[in-house]
Amino acid sequence: MAADKHTEEKEQQYDVLASTQIVIHRALEKLGYPEEVYELLKEPIRVLTVRIPVRMDDGSVKIFTGYRAQHNDAVGPTKGGVRFHPDVTEREVKALSIWMSLKCGIVDLPYGGGKGGIVCDPRTMSFRELERLSRGYVRAISQIVGPTKDIPAPDVFTNSQIMAWMMDEYSRIREFDSPGFITGKPLVLGGSHGRETATAKGVTICIREAAKKRGLSLKGARVVVQGFGNAGSYLAKFMHDAGAKVVGISDVYGALYDPNGLDIDYLLERRDSFGTVTKLFKNTISNQELLELDCDILVPAAIENQITAENAPRIKASIVVEAANGPTTLEATEILTQRGILLVPDVLASAGGVTVSYFEWVQNNQGYYWTEEEVEQRLEKVMVKAFNNVYEMAQTRRVDMRLAAYMVGVRKMAEACRFRGWV
Ligand SMILES: NC(=O)C1=CN([C@@H]2O[C@H](COP(=O)(O)OP(=O)(O)OC[C@H]3O[C@@H](n4cnc5c(N)ncnc54)[C@H](O)[C@@H]3O)[C@@H](O)[C@H]2O)C=CC1
Ligand SMILES: O=C(O)CCC(=O)C(=O)O
């Protein structure tokens, strides 16, 4: 019986939806909102499950399961990426849509949160199979998405090519060109300068601000990054360019460590489109060993539940900045905070991506395109303000940075629900 309870508690700890609901509840309570606001915000307002038949290259038909969750549209249309991954679940997509609402609130965008996912392994699929899957997904969800309803974007194992197929499919269904349907597109199809690197730029700004608070110079600081995809690889590059020493990086297959600093430009050149690079090396360590390396700044930039109650006591970094969504469990958040480690939570640190996605959507809507410098300057302003708002909330209300970020992120949405008369 006791063992069962232990397993149950452990499962709950790794259930990203349950742990998000706990923090949302605490945030709303601290802000003085009644229970009915929590009842509304604890789950998405809409979740669509779709079955997508795809003709495979060998002539067979395979049926894929996909989801699109729309958390709350009181502030505006919902917005968030689409993930292609074998471990995608409905509960994960729901949690990811809630995190998108919080991110949009923290960087003050006129959106609510949405998120999508397809259970598949794109690494084992051909280019044409991926195109058919992407188009099939858009046909399946077309009724509930659109430039003024719900705007998808890239996430794990999806990229600008997939966004281009999705935009083309949506435009064909609607019978007019609809660049504002999706963001993260290639530049020639109405993509924005700076979207490709936006998530990593936003994380870099948060690292810089966090380092200032701790009196840590980025020059020579030892940085470890888990994940070498869109978020992790550009982040490693930006840290390297800022004079930091990137001593560890990883992908799904393992990790590389060099206490003298890795050759990031070489690794960037050699990584594939799925963020894989470690397979080229013989001397690797595990992802778990990577997280516990001696360093100043640790950046989980891969998947959920990587820093847990089990390994949190052994984390050596003094600053942890979450580029990934949900990499740290609630128990681990408490342990890191108690140990005096400055934790910059996902809903703040990774909000650079959706911020530049918003810029892309604005440019699509007005048909006038900005320079890279304009995008960067605007992103810088938004991220610095967001960091300071969350940091100040944590200080004045004496709460940890995750709860502070939720308090900042949930406020606008709760107010919008109230003004609309929903609660
Ligand atoms: N791409 C974007 O604009 C944004 C991404 N994020 C988050 O950042 C994280 C990474 O996303 P992207 O870089 O876009 O994905 P990606 O697909 O470009 O790269 C994912 C990286 O994580 C590694 N990985 C996958 N499974 C892993 C595992 N079980 N253990 C260790 N490493 C693993 C992959 O090998 C790859 O290096 C995700 O949590 C995503 O939701 C957050 C905000 C925006
Ligand atoms: O760019 C976007 O709209 C969303 C990016 C995303 O999925 C995320 O921040 O997790």
Tab-separated table of C-alpha atoms and ligand atoms in Angstrom, residues 83 85 87 96 100 103 115 123 154-158 195-196 198-199 226-233 250-254 271 273-276 287 300-304 306 323-326 350-354, ligand 1:
chain	number	residue	atom	x	y	z
A	83	ARG	CA	5.383	19.121	-31.564
A	85	HIS	CA	7.413	13.380	-30.977
A	87	ASP	CA	6.009	10.577	-26.462
A	96	LEU	CA	1.918	23.001	-22.930
A	100	MET	CA	1.688	29.239	-23.647
A	103	LYS	CA	4.154	33.059	-21.530
A	115	LYS	CA	-0.389	23.921	-28.429
A	123	ARG	CA	13.475	10.858	-37.523
A	154	PRO	CA	7.381	25.265	-34.523
A	155	ASP	CA	8.303	23.233	-31.450
A	156	VAL	CA	10.232	19.989	-30.842
A	157	PHE	CA	11.116	18.229	-34.132
A	158	THR	CA	9.183	20.696	-36.313
A	195	ARG	CA	12.405	33.932	-35.471
A	196	GLU	CA	14.864	31.062	-35.995
A	198	ALA	CA	14.422	34.077	-31.090
A	199	THR	CA	14.002	31.455	-28.370
A	226	GLN	CA	21.007	20.090	-22.492
A	227	GLY	CA	19.576	19.712	-26.032
A	228	PHE	CA	21.225	20.883	-29.236
A	229	GLY	CA	18.195	21.707	-31.377
A	230	ASN	CA	16.700	25.074	-32.240
A	231	ALA	CA	16.783	26.412	-28.672
A	232	GLY	CA	19.932	24.702	-27.350
A	233	SER	CA	22.315	25.012	-30.295
A	250	SER	CA	23.793	17.052	-25.299
A	251	ASP	CA	21.189	15.525	-27.572
A	252	VAL	CA	18.820	12.582	-27.148
A	253	TYR	CA	21.687	10.088	-27.661
A	254	GLY	CA	24.162	11.429	-25.080
A	271	ARG	CA	24.513	18.870	-36.094
A	273	SER	CA	18.160	19.052	-38.558
A	274	PHE	CA	16.907	17.125	-35.486
A	275	GLY	CA	19.612	18.623	-33.247
A	276	THR	CA	21.744	15.465	-33.233
A	287	ASN	CA	22.299	13.278	-20.152
A	300	PRO	CA	17.908	22.502	-19.896
A	301	ALA	CA	16.797	22.967	-23.544
A	302	ALA	CA	15.335	19.578	-24.470
A	303	ILE	CA	12.280	17.997	-22.821
A	304	GLU	CA	10.250	17.773	-19.599
A	306	GLN	CA	14.907	16.389	-16.399
A	323	ALA	CA	14.864	27.060	-22.233
A	324	ALA	CA	12.764	23.879	-22.461
A	325	ASN	CA	9.157	23.682	-21.399
A	326	GLY	CA	8.741	21.908	-18.065
A	350	SER	CA	11.617	30.645	-23.376
A	351	ALA	CA	9.131	33.405	-24.219
A	352	GLY	CA	11.420	34.938	-26.869
A	353	GLY	CA	10.113	32.453	-29.444
A	354	VAL	CA	6.467	33.393	-29.149
B	1	LIG	N1	11.564	26.084	-30.943
B	1	LIG	C1	11.048	27.060	-30.226
B	1	LIG	O1	10.821	28.170	-30.725
B	1	LIG	C2	10.744	26.872	-28.778
B	1	LIG	C3	11.104	25.722	-28.100
B	1	LIG	N2	10.854	25.631	-26.765
B	1	LIG	C4	11.168	24.427	-26.034
B	1	LIG	O2	12.567	24.139	-26.095
B	1	LIG	C5	12.755	22.734	-26.017
B	1	LIG	C6	13.569	22.278	-27.220
B	1	LIG	O3	12.837	22.630	-28.398
B	1	LIG	P1	13.559	22.830	-29.807
B	1	LIG	O4	14.955	23.237	-29.601
B	1	LIG	O5	12.648	23.650	-30.618
B	1	LIG	O6	13.485	21.344	-30.356
B	1	LIG	P2	14.430	20.641	-31.432
B	1	LIG	O7	13.608	19.545	-31.994
B	1	LIG	O8	15.016	21.638	-32.355
B	1	LIG	O9	15.616	20.019	-30.531
B	1	LIG	C7	15.347	19.148	-29.471
B	1	LIG	C8	16.681	18.745	-28.855
B	1	LIG	O10	16.400	17.977	-27.677
B	1	LIG	C9	17.044	16.711	-27.782
B	1	LIG	N3	16.228	15.711	-27.109
B	1	LIG	C10	15.046	15.185	-27.517
B	1	LIG	N4	14.622	14.249	-26.657
B	1	LIG	C11	15.556	14.203	-25.668
B	1	LIG	C12	15.719	13.424	-24.489
B	1	LIG	N5	14.835	12.484	-24.150
B	1	LIG	N6	16.813	13.659	-23.701
B	1	LIG	C13	17.728	14.571	-24.053
B	1	LIG	N7	17.638	15.326	-25.166
B	1	LIG	C14	16.583	15.131	-25.950
B	1	LIG	C15	17.161	16.450	-29.270
B	1	LIG	O11	18.152	15.482	-29.560
B	1	LIG	C16	17.523	17.844	-29.767
B	1	LIG	O12	18.890	18.090	-29.564
B	1	LIG	C17	11.354	22.113	-25.939
B	1	LIG	O13	10.978	21.940	-24.598
B	1	LIG	C18	10.497	23.175	-26.578
B	1	LIG	O14	9.143	23.089	-26.191
B	1	LIG	C19	10.324	26.664	-26.048
B	1	LIG	C20	9.987	27.824	-26.672
B	1	LIG	C21	10.088	27.999	-28.089
